Tab-separated table of C-alpha atoms in Angstrom:
chain	number	residue	atom	x	y	z
A	195	UNK	CA	-10.130	-27.400	12.622
A	196	UNK	CA	-12.569	-26.605	10.012
A	197	UNK	CA	-12.424	-22.853	8.686
A	198	UNK	CA	-15.886	-21.352	7.687
A	199	UNK	CA	-16.101	-22.229	3.720
A	200	UNK	CA	-12.615	-22.513	3.536
A	201	UNK	CA	-12.646	-18.618	3.701
A	202	UNK	CA	-9.009	-18.002	4.241
A	203	UNK	CA	-7.471	-20.811	1.535
A	204	UNK	CA	-9.965	-18.690	-0.982
A	205	UNK	CA	-8.350	-15.423	0.086
A	206	UNK	CA	-4.889	-16.895	0.093
A	207	UNK	CA	-5.733	-18.173	-3.700
A	208	UNK	CA	-6.939	-15.039	-4.846
A	209	UNK	CA	-3.896	-13.017	-3.257
A	210	UNK	CA	-1.337	-15.673	-4.744
A	211	UNK	CA	-2.870	-14.863	-7.998
A	212	UNK	CA	-2.554	-11.139	-7.735
A	213	UNK	CA	0.722	-11.388	-6.715
A	214	UNK	CA	1.941	-12.867	-10.248
A	215	UNK	CA	0.845	-9.444	-11.931
A	216	UNK	CA	3.075	-7.729	-8.788
A	217	UNK	CA	6.096	-9.775	-9.731
A	218	UNK	CA	7.638	-6.739	-11.787
A	219	UNK	CA	7.264	-4.537	-8.341
A	220	UNK	CA	8.970	-7.657	-6.344
A	221	UNK	CA	11.834	-7.797	-9.071
A	222	UNK	CA	12.579	-3.800	-8.671
A	223	UNK	CA	12.616	-4.431	-4.470
A	224	UNK	CA	14.672	-7.205	-4.903
A	225	UNK	CA	17.473	-5.323	-6.657
A	226	UNK	CA	17.412	-2.705	-4.113
A	227	UNK	CA	17.870	-5.322	-1.156
A	228	UNK	CA	21.041	-4.406	0.576
A	229	UNK	CA	23.061	-6.760	3.270
A	230	UNK	CA	22.131	-10.045	4.889
A	231	UNK	CA	19.198	-8.908	7.267
A	232	UNK	CA	15.822	-7.720	6.073
A	233	UNK	CA	12.906	-7.064	7.697
A	234	UNK	CA	9.428	-7.162	6.049
A	235	UNK	CA	7.051	-5.181	7.900
A	236	UNK	CA	3.663	-5.427	7.932
A	237	UNK	CA	4.337	-8.786	6.469
A	238	UNK	CA	0.464	-10.012	6.522
A	239	UNK	CA	-0.169	-13.538	4.478
A	240	UNK	CA	3.561	-13.658	3.678
A	241	UNK	CA	3.630	-14.196	-0.240
A	242	UNK	CA	5.807	-11.886	-0.876
A	243	UNK	CA	8.070	-12.506	2.036
A	244	UNK	CA	8.156	-16.601	1.051
A	245	UNK	CA	9.095	-15.097	-2.688
A	246	UNK	CA	12.065	-12.996	-1.792
A	247	UNK	CA	13.035	-15.703	0.995
A	248	UNK	CA	13.110	-18.274	-1.389
A	249	UNK	CA	15.321	-16.462	-4.012
A	250	UNK	CA	17.794	-15.315	-1.159
A	251	UNK	CA	18.517	-18.617	1.132
A	252	UNK	CA	21.562	-16.895	2.118
A	253	UNK	CA	19.852	-13.526	3.681
A	254	UNK	CA	17.849	-13.775	7.200
A	255	UNK	CA	14.022	-12.479	6.909
A	256	UNK	CA	12.207	-11.189	9.672
A	257	UNK	CA	8.510	-10.778	9.263
A	258	UNK	CA	6.603	-8.399	11.496
A	259	UNK	CA	2.693	-7.933	11.945
A	260	UNK	CA	0.368	-6.722	14.524
A	261	UNK	CA	-1.932	-10.075	14.668
A	262	UNK	CA	-1.254	-13.255	15.297
A	263	UNK	CA	-3.826	-14.666	13.561
A	264	UNK	CA	-2.212	-13.642	10.343
A	265	UNK	CA	1.113	-14.516	11.519
A	266	UNK	CA	-0.144	-18.099	11.823
A	267	UNK	CA	-1.295	-18.269	8.630
A	268	UNK	CA	1.773	-16.681	6.887
A	269	UNK	CA	3.117	-18.551	3.778
A	270	UNK	CA	6.702	-17.776	4.693
A	271	UNK	CA	6.274	-19.673	8.292
A	272	UNK	CA	8.305	-22.800	6.969
A	273	UNK	CA	11.129	-20.990	5.585
A	274	UNK	CA	14.569	-21.838	7.569
A	275	UNK	CA	15.817	-18.064	6.916
A	276	UNK	CA	12.167	-16.382	7.854
A	277	UNK	CA	11.347	-15.555	11.714
A	278	UNK	CA	7.762	-14.412	12.116
A	279	UNK	CA	7.587	-11.812	14.744
A	280	UNK	CA	4.347	-10.180	16.496
A	281	UNK	CA	4.420	-6.224	17.115
A	282	UNK	CA	3.618	-2.854	16.014
A	283	UNK	CA	5.618	-1.178	13.345
A	284	UNK	CA	5.183	2.227	15.182
A	285	UNK	CA	7.136	0.861	18.068
A	286	UNK	CA	11.368	-0.134	18.019
A	287	UNK	CA	11.407	-3.867	17.302
A	288	UNK	CA	15.029	-4.145	16.636
A	289	UNK	CA	18.293	-2.872	18.453
A	290	UNK	CA	19.902	0.019	16.389
A	291	UNK	CA	21.981	-1.113	13.358
A	292	UNK	CA	20.809	-4.489	13.158
A	293	UNK	CA	18.922	-5.008	9.960
A	294	UNK	CA	20.145	-3.848	6.864
A	295	UNK	CA	16.763	-3.440	4.813
A	296	UNK	CA	13.448	-2.812	5.675
A	297	UNK	CA	10.614	-3.111	3.233
A	298	UNK	CA	6.979	-1.589	3.705
A	299	UNK	CA	4.867	-3.575	1.281
A	300	UNK	CA	1.483	-1.732	1.014
A	301	UNK	CA	1.270	-1.418	4.920
A	302	UNK	CA	2.103	2.019	5.644
A	303	UNK	CA	-1.013	3.629	4.241
A	304	UNK	CA	-2.834	1.250	6.781
A	305	UNK	CA	-0.747	2.884	9.406
A	306	UNK	CA	-1.646	6.276	7.925
A	307	UNK	CA	-5.479	5.038	8.208
A	308	UNK	CA	-5.257	3.818	12.137
A	309	UNK	CA	-2.970	6.817	13.351
A	310	UNK	CA	-2.087	9.042	10.694
A	311	UNK	CA	0.904	11.024	9.656
A	312	UNK	CA	2.416	10.743	13.005
A	313	UNK	CA	2.053	6.914	13.060
A	314	UNK	CA	3.538	6.739	9.826
A	315	UNK	CA	6.629	8.920	11.034
A	316	UNK	CA	6.930	6.904	13.906
A	317	UNK	CA	7.139	3.367	11.649
A	318	UNK	CA	9.794	5.420	9.744
A	319	UNK	CA	11.646	6.276	12.290
A	320	UNK	CA	11.726	2.960	14.019
A	321	UNK	CA	12.561	1.408	10.643
A	322	UNK	CA	15.695	4.059	10.313
A	323	UNK	CA	16.847	3.327	13.858
A	324	UNK	CA	16.840	-0.280	13.076
A	325	UNK	CA	19.351	-0.001	9.852
A	326	UNK	CA	22.772	0.033	10.148
A	327	UNK	CA	24.771	2.953	8.047
A	328	UNK	CA	23.918	2.853	4.294
A	329	UNK	CA	20.510	0.108	4.801
A	330	UNK	CA	17.640	0.834	2.959
A	331	UNK	CA	13.786	1.360	3.445
A	332	UNK	CA	11.797	-0.040	0.648
A	333	UNK	CA	8.247	1.750	0.641
A	334	UNK	CA	5.425	0.058	-1.816
A	335	UNK	CA	2.485	2.454	-1.812
A	336	UNK	CA	0.403	4.731	-4.101
A	337	UNK	CA	1.805	8.066	-5.213
A	338	UNK	CA	-0.703	10.633	-6.269
A	339	UNK	CA	-0.089	12.333	-9.289
A	340	UNK	CA	-1.442	15.661	-8.057
A	341	UNK	CA	-4.304	16.955	-5.469
A	342	UNK	CA	-5.751	19.119	-8.755
A	343	UNK	CA	-9.696	19.084	-8.991
A	344	UNK	CA	-10.782	16.819	-11.789
A	345	UNK	CA	-14.545	16.264	-13.714
A	346	UNK	CA	-16.430	13.065	-13.152
A	347	UNK	CA	-19.452	12.365	-14.731
A	348	UNK	CA	-21.991	9.365	-13.249
A	349	UNK	CA	-23.431	7.292	-16.359
A	350	UNK	CA	-25.412	5.256	-13.738
A	351	UNK	CA	-27.786	6.758	-11.185
A	352	UNK	CA	-26.752	3.377	-9.163
A	353	UNK	CA	-23.073	4.205	-9.277
A	354	UNK	CA	-24.214	8.553	-8.123
A	355	UNK	CA	-25.950	6.781	-5.486
A	356	UNK	CA	-23.227	5.109	-4.099
A	357	UNK	CA	-21.137	7.902	-4.075
A	358	UNK	CA	-23.685	9.983	-2.017
A	359	UNK	CA	-23.053	6.809	0.436
A	360	UNK	CA	-19.228	7.444	0.143
A	361	UNK	CA	-19.504	10.775	1.194
A	362	UNK	CA	-21.350	10.108	4.398
A	363	UNK	CA	-19.369	6.782	5.271
A	364	UNK	CA	-15.623	7.902	4.435
A	365	UNK	CA	-13.933	8.424	7.791
A	366	UNK	CA	-10.493	9.243	6.858
A	367	UNK	CA	-11.014	12.642	5.784
A	368	UNK	CA	-13.776	15.023	4.105
A	369	UNK	CA	-14.253	14.674	0.421
A	370	UNK	CA	-13.282	17.880	-1.445
A	371	UNK	CA	-15.751	18.292	-4.295
A	372	UNK	CA	-18.510	20.236	-5.721
A	373	UNK	CA	-21.743	19.746	-8.149
A	374	UNK	CA	-21.595	20.908	-11.696
A	375	UNK	CA	-24.869	18.833	-12.558
A	376	UNK	CA	-27.082	16.673	-11.434
A	377	UNK	CA	-24.827	13.750	-13.009
A	378	UNK	CA	-21.081	15.499	-12.920
A	379	UNK	CA	-18.915	16.609	-9.968
A	380	UNK	CA	-15.590	18.523	-9.786
A	381	UNK	CA	-13.477	16.609	-7.152
A	382	UNK	CA	-10.182	16.735	-5.858
A	383	UNK	CA	-7.938	13.879	-7.964
A	384	UNK	CA	-7.060	11.691	-4.581
A	385	UNK	CA	-10.429	11.734	-3.434
A	386	UNK	CA	-11.936	10.293	-6.850
A	387	UNK	CA	-9.271	7.561	-6.879
A	388	UNK	CA	-10.280	6.552	-3.265
A	389	UNK	CA	-13.821	6.004	-4.386
A	390	UNK	CA	-12.956	4.358	-7.962
A	391	UNK	CA	-10.841	1.783	-5.661
A	392	UNK	CA	-13.568	1.101	-3.488
A	393	UNK	CA	-16.836	1.697	-4.791
A	394	UNK	CA	-17.383	-2.209	-5.918
A	395	UNK	CA	-15.635	-3.955	-3.039
A	396	UNK	CA	-17.664	-5.933	-1.223
A	397	UNK	CA	-15.848	-5.106	1.872
A	398	UNK	CA	-17.365	-1.413	1.909
A	399	UNK	CA	-17.337	-0.982	5.907
A	400	UNK	CA	-13.520	-2.022	6.064
A	401	UNK	CA	-12.532	0.640	2.897
A	402	UNK	CA	-14.483	3.369	4.513
A	403	UNK	CA	-12.022	3.031	7.058
A	404	UNK	CA	-8.817	2.726	5.286
A	405	UNK	CA	-6.851	5.317	2.822
A	406	UNK	CA	-5.206	4.296	-0.228
A	407	UNK	CA	-3.995	7.648	-1.543
A	408	UNK	CA	-2.138	9.876	1.033
A	409	UNK	CA	1.026	11.227	-0.457
A	410	UNK	CA	2.118	12.809	-3.392
A	411	UNK	CA	6.010	11.843	-4.377
A	412	UNK	CA	7.086	15.006	-2.855
A	413	UNK	CA	4.953	14.486	0.348
A	414	UNK	CA	6.518	11.345	0.546
A	415	UNK	CA	9.946	12.217	0.396
A	416	UNK	CA	9.138	15.086	2.976
A	417	UNK	CA	8.121	12.608	5.434
A	418	UNK	CA	10.447	10.201	5.091
A	419	UNK	CA	13.458	12.625	5.180
A	420	UNK	CA	11.932	14.139	8.188
A	421	UNK	CA	12.819	10.272	9.790
A	422	UNK	CA	16.693	10.709	8.453
A	423	UNK	CA	16.623	8.947	5.123
A	424	UNK	CA	17.140	10.611	1.749
A	425	UNK	CA	15.727	9.187	-1.504
A	426	UNK	CA	17.563	6.755	-3.479
A	427	UNK	CA	15.600	5.341	-6.542
A	428	UNK	CA	11.772	4.906	-7.673
A	429	UNK	CA	9.946	3.175	-10.297
A	430	UNK	CA	6.025	3.551	-10.935
A	431	UNK	CA	4.251	0.562	-12.343
A	432	UNK	CA	0.851	0.225	-14.140
A	433	UNK	CA	-1.530	-1.507	-11.455
A	434	UNK	CA	-4.690	0.632	-12.964
A	435	UNK	CA	-6.571	-2.263	-13.862
A	436	UNK	CA	-7.951	-2.267	-10.112
A	437	UNK	CA	-9.853	1.158	-10.950
A	438	UNK	CA	-13.336	0.189	-11.505
A	439	UNK	CA	-14.996	3.108	-13.986
A	440	UNK	CA	-18.505	1.153	-15.223
A	441	UNK	CA	-21.164	3.738	-14.473
A	442	UNK	CA	-18.361	7.128	-14.599
A	443	UNK	CA	-17.194	8.739	-17.332
A	444	UNK	CA	-13.632	10.496	-16.283
A	445	UNK	CA	-12.317	13.855	-17.235
A	446	UNK	CA	-8.756	12.785	-16.631
A	447	UNK	CA	-6.208	10.831	-17.713
A	448	UNK	CA	-5.175	8.537	-14.891
A	449	UNK	CA	-1.342	8.469	-14.132
A	450	UNK	CA	0.554	5.269	-13.083
A	451	UNK	CA	0.144	5.478	-9.428
A	452	UNK	CA	1.767	2.235	-7.919
A	453	UNK	CA	5.328	3.107	-6.955
A	454	UNK	CA	8.186	1.789	-5.026
A	455	UNK	CA	10.266	4.454	-3.253
A	456	UNK	CA	13.909	3.330	-2.080
A	457	UNK	CA	15.473	5.523	0.861
A	458	UNK	CA	19.031	5.100	1.820
A	459	UNK	CA	20.154	5.769	5.785
A	460	UNK	CA	23.418	8.169	5.363
A	461	UNK	CA	26.653	6.273	5.896
């Protein structure tokens, strides 16, 4: 069956190209895999899943996603050591103690966007319950450097107008800011980063329903630890090229915000 202007194929091509830049992330995650059974919770298109499955034919990988359509296009589907399962990340999917590593690769912010912190805790608790003692949870997400107030000046009136639209359309949380002058605002850093990662995105409506910056490092540790897991390792990665700053002058230096956080279930 023909798909409308090969839209899905073009999307996969774009994601594959972007994945090449994320290889250091995957290599760090790979270093922290443990045991023969790995679940990728929110596996999506399957590019990272396929990468790991090809490099570890001795391990069994289970990819989970809520969408039958997405699973039908998963690029890891033809691997002998990959099983794809439709299910909600917030519900128990595996018998207790049957998994060794659980991966959340950019999927927990989507859970948060749909069901808030309670949903994130349910997903983490379900993953922790599936692990054997000593098993690990790998979380790849943004980490907010701080919730301080920072300064942003609009050098393009069109971008200022887009910000006004952002204030009305963004549905996850109210934006914390004040106006200093007609072209300068003081805004909380996490809200500023939400705007900078969204304001040139063609999929505006979808982005207005999604939060990419939800927790600081301490907040991540607190939420995950409440599910019985303890911090094990962390590394940050520079992905600031995804920020769009044309038409905006920033009054602060943005720290690396992409992180892999590794947690362990106590033995």
